[in-house]
C-alpha cells in the first residue's frame, strides 16, 4: 500500500486530566472508506476536531499527502482539501439549499470579484454546486430554506455543502444517525458512488450494520486509545473490541 | 409646521439609519457592541470637515471621511478586538469603550473643544415645496443614505463576500471549516461598519453646518437605541427604526421641548427591551439566524 492520504502519528490530546486521545496512529488510504468506531466518549469526535484544526493536538502529527497540518487554522486546512459534517447538523439558519452550496468559493479568486453578485463569480463554482445538488437529489428543493427540510435531507445538504469545495478527504460524523434503514441505505449507496469518483472518506458511526457493510477498513477507539484495527470482518471477531462494547451499555 | 418637522426628522433619521447599520454589522457578526462607532462617526465628520475647509469638493470630503473612519475601525479591530477574541464578550466591548474615549480626546486636542462652523456659502440653497423648506444639504443627506443603504444591502445579500459574511455571522466555526477566512471577514466587517459611521459623520456635519467633538456622545450613541428598537437580530430593522426615531425626536423637541428629547428616545429603547426584546423587525428568538 502506498503512503496514505491522511496520516496520524502519535496524536495526543488531553482536556485537563482527561486523555481524549492517547498516541493515536492511523492512516487513511486514498480512495477508501475508513470507519472509526468505539463507545460513546471514546474520542472519535475529538479526533475529527484535531484533524480539522478546531483543536490543536498536544503532540503528534497530522499529515495530508505528507504535508503537516498541525497548527494551521481551520480555514487553511479546509483549503488543503478536508471537509466535514457534524454529529448535530449545523446548517446556516437563513440560507436556502442553493445558498449553502455557494458559501465555499474558489480561494484564488481576486478580491474585487468577491464584490460581484454571487452568480457572476467563478462559473466553475456554480457548475460544481449544480452537480453536487443533483448528486444528492436536492435539485427540486433548491430554493427551500435548508432548516425547513426533514432531518434526513438536512444531512444531505450538509454533505453536499462539504463536497462543494472538492475536498480530497471527507469526514462524516455519524452520517446516518437518526435515519431509518431505507434512508441509511440510500446514503450508503451515495458513499459508494463517491468512493468510485476517487474521494476518500473517514467516518464515525454507531450503526454497526451500516459500518460493517460500507467501510473498507476500521479503527476502534476506546477511551482515547486505539484498541484495534482491520477489515470489518477482522474487527467483528476481535476480542478486545467485543470487550469494549460488551463491557459498556451497548 | 408639522410637514417641516417631518422633513427634518427624516433627515436626522437617515443619519440614524446609517449609524445603526454600522453598529448592526459588527453586532451581527461578532455579537459585540463596538462602542467606538459613535466616535468613529465624530472622527469621520472631522475628516470630512477638514477636507471641506481645505476647499476640496464635497464628494472628496465624503469619501475622505469614509476612508478615514474605515481605517480607524480596522486599527481598532487589529489592536483592540482581535487579540481579545477568545475573551468573554464584555472584554472587547470595554476595549472599544477605551478607544472611543481616546478618539474623543484626540479630536478635542487636535480640533479643539469648540464647535467648528462650515462656511456660510456651504449651507446651500433652500427649496420651497408648498409649506416645507428643504435645504440642499438635507437632500444630499437623504440621497446619500439611500445610495449607501442600497450598496450595503447589495453587498450583504448578493455578493460572494456578503454571503461569506452571513455564513460567518450564522456560524463562525462551520464557515471556517468550509475554508472561509473568518478573521479577514471580521476585519472587512469592521471596515464596512467604520465607513458607514464615517459617512454619517460627514453628513451630520453638513446637515448642522457645524461639528463638535461631542457629536459621538450626543448623537452617535443614540444609534444604539435605534438598533435595539429596529431589532439587533435583523440589520434591516434600522431602515424602519432610523426614520421613526428621527421623526419622534424632532416632534418631541418641537412640541415637548428639547429637555425631554433623550428621555423619549432612550425611554422608547427601554420599553422595547422590556416588551419586545427582539425589536420591531427582529424575528422570534428561534430563528434569529439572519443577523447580517
PDB file of C-alpha atoms in Angstrom, chain A residues 49 52-54 73-76 78-79 82-84 86 90-95 98-100 102-105 107 109 113-119 121 161-162 165, chain B residues 154-185 188 286-292:
ATOM      1  CA  UNK A  49     -11.684  18.211  15.681  1.00  0.00           C
ATOM      2  CA  UNK A  52      -9.775  19.889  11.062  1.00  0.00           C
ATOM      3  CA  UNK A  53      -7.851  22.258  13.311  1.00  0.00           C
ATOM      4  CA  UNK A  54     -10.696  23.058  15.690  1.00  0.00           C
ATOM      5  CA  UNK A  73      -6.045  27.450  11.148  1.00  0.00           C
ATOM      6  CA  UNK A  74      -9.250  25.634  10.217  1.00  0.00           C
ATOM      7  CA  UNK A  75      -9.879  27.551   7.030  1.00  0.00           C
ATOM      8  CA  UNK A  76      -6.424  26.699   5.732  1.00  0.00           C
ATOM      9  CA  UNK A  78     -10.230  23.181   4.632  1.00  0.00           C
ATOM     10  CA  UNK A  79      -8.430  24.685   1.650  1.00  0.00           C
ATOM     11  CA  UNK A  82     -10.502  18.348   4.137  1.00  0.00           C
ATOM     12  CA  UNK A  83     -14.238  18.883   4.589  1.00  0.00           C
ATOM     13  CA  UNK A  84     -16.570  17.610   7.281  1.00  0.00           C
ATOM     14  CA  UNK A  86     -21.300  17.301  12.110  1.00  0.00           C
ATOM     15  CA  UNK A  90     -25.025  22.597  11.581  1.00  0.00           C
ATOM     16  CA  UNK A  91     -26.666  24.463   8.737  1.00  0.00           C
ATOM     17  CA  UNK A  92     -26.926  28.213   8.219  1.00  0.00           C
ATOM     18  CA  UNK A  93     -30.397  29.105   9.511  1.00  0.00           C
ATOM     19  CA  UNK A  94     -31.171  31.829   6.980  1.00  0.00           C
ATOM     20  CA  UNK A  95     -29.905  30.147   3.846  1.00  0.00           C
ATOM     21  CA  UNK A  98     -28.697  26.587  -3.031  1.00  0.00           C
ATOM     22  CA  UNK A  99     -27.077  29.302  -0.914  1.00  0.00           C
ATOM     23  CA  UNK A 100     -25.418  26.656   1.243  1.00  0.00           C
ATOM     24  CA  UNK A 102     -22.175  28.633  -2.729  1.00  0.00           C
ATOM     25  CA  UNK A 103     -20.650  29.596   0.609  1.00  0.00           C
ATOM     26  CA  UNK A 104     -17.497  27.836  -0.476  1.00  0.00           C
ATOM     27  CA  UNK A 105     -15.880  29.860  -3.221  1.00  0.00           C
ATOM     28  CA  UNK A 107      -9.937  30.508  -2.969  1.00  0.00           C
ATOM     29  CA  UNK A 109     -10.322  34.488  -6.687  1.00  0.00           C
ATOM     30  CA  UNK A 113     -14.587  39.593  -7.833  1.00  0.00           C
ATOM     31  CA  UNK A 114     -15.921  38.902  -4.358  1.00  0.00           C
ATOM     32  CA  UNK A 115     -17.790  42.198  -4.618  1.00  0.00           C
ATOM     33  CA  UNK A 116     -19.708  40.968  -7.646  1.00  0.00           C
ATOM     34  CA  UNK A 117     -23.050  39.198  -7.338  1.00  0.00           C
ATOM     35  CA  UNK A 118     -22.697  35.555  -6.403  1.00  0.00           C
ATOM     36  CA  UNK A 119     -23.900  34.483  -9.822  1.00  0.00           C
ATOM     37  CA  UNK A 121     -18.343  34.815  -9.699  1.00  0.00           C
ATOM     38  CA  UNK A 161     -22.084  21.631   1.250  1.00  0.00           C
ATOM     39  CA  UNK A 162     -18.941  19.806   2.377  1.00  0.00           C
ATOM     40  CA  UNK A 165     -15.071  22.582  -2.284  1.00  0.00           C
TER      41      UNK A 165
ATOM     42  CA  UNK B 154     -26.401  44.614  -2.268  1.00  0.00           C
ATOM     43  CA  UNK B 155     -23.059  43.714  -0.686  1.00  0.00           C
ATOM     44  CA  UNK B 156     -24.553  41.690   2.138  1.00  0.00           C
ATOM     45  CA  UNK B 157     -27.285  39.930   0.206  1.00  0.00           C
ATOM     46  CA  UNK B 158     -25.912  39.463  -3.268  1.00  0.00           C
ATOM     47  CA  UNK B 159     -22.142  39.322  -3.361  1.00  0.00           C
ATOM     48  CA  UNK B 160     -19.767  36.498  -2.610  1.00  0.00           C
ATOM     49  CA  UNK B 161     -18.194  38.366   0.263  1.00  0.00           C
ATOM     50  CA  UNK B 162     -21.656  39.168   1.631  1.00  0.00           C
ATOM     51  CA  UNK B 163     -22.649  35.544   1.605  1.00  0.00           C
ATOM     52  CA  UNK B 164     -19.437  34.632   3.395  1.00  0.00           C
ATOM     53  CA  UNK B 165     -20.200  37.382   5.914  1.00  0.00           C
ATOM     54  CA  UNK B 166     -23.657  35.938   6.551  1.00  0.00           C
ATOM     55  CA  UNK B 167     -22.171  32.476   6.893  1.00  0.00           C
ATOM     56  CA  UNK B 168     -19.659  33.699   9.479  1.00  0.00           C
ATOM     57  CA  UNK B 169     -22.417  35.576  11.330  1.00  0.00           C
ATOM     58  CA  UNK B 170     -24.561  32.472  11.476  1.00  0.00           C
ATOM     59  CA  UNK B 171     -21.840  30.002  12.329  1.00  0.00           C
ATOM     60  CA  UNK B 172     -18.270  31.114  12.550  1.00  0.00           C
ATOM     61  CA  UNK B 173     -16.791  27.692  13.187  1.00  0.00           C
ATOM     62  CA  UNK B 174     -18.603  25.939  10.348  1.00  0.00           C
ATOM     63  CA  UNK B 175     -17.664  28.738   7.971  1.00  0.00           C
ATOM     64  CA  UNK B 176     -14.024  28.334   8.819  1.00  0.00           C
ATOM     65  CA  UNK B 177     -14.253  24.605   8.252  1.00  0.00           C
ATOM     66  CA  UNK B 178     -15.602  25.407   4.803  1.00  0.00           C
ATOM     67  CA  UNK B 179     -12.499  27.438   4.034  1.00  0.00           C
ATOM     68  CA  UNK B 180     -13.863  30.899   4.789  1.00  0.00           C
ATOM     69  CA  UNK B 181     -11.247  33.127   6.402  1.00  0.00           C
ATOM     70  CA  UNK B 182     -13.304  34.396   9.321  1.00  0.00           C
ATOM     71  CA  UNK B 183     -10.538  36.689  10.545  1.00  0.00           C
ATOM     72  CA  UNK B 184     -10.311  38.610   7.301  1.00  0.00           C
ATOM     73  CA  UNK B 185     -14.074  38.889   7.105  1.00  0.00           C
ATOM     74  CA  UNK B 188     -13.858  43.636   6.488  1.00  0.00           C
ATOM     75  CA  UNK B 286     -35.794  30.642  17.481  1.00  0.00           C
ATOM     76  CA  UNK B 287     -34.949  31.966  14.036  1.00  0.00           C
ATOM     77  CA  UNK B 288     -32.556  34.717  14.888  1.00  0.00           C
ATOM     78  CA  UNK B 289     -30.100  33.236  12.461  1.00  0.00           C
ATOM     79  CA  UNK B 290     -30.117  36.036   9.933  1.00  0.00           C
ATOM     80  CA  UNK B 291     -28.280  38.742  11.711  1.00  0.00           C
ATOM     81  CA  UNK B 292     -26.485  40.301   8.831  1.00  0.00           C
TER      82      UNK B 292
END
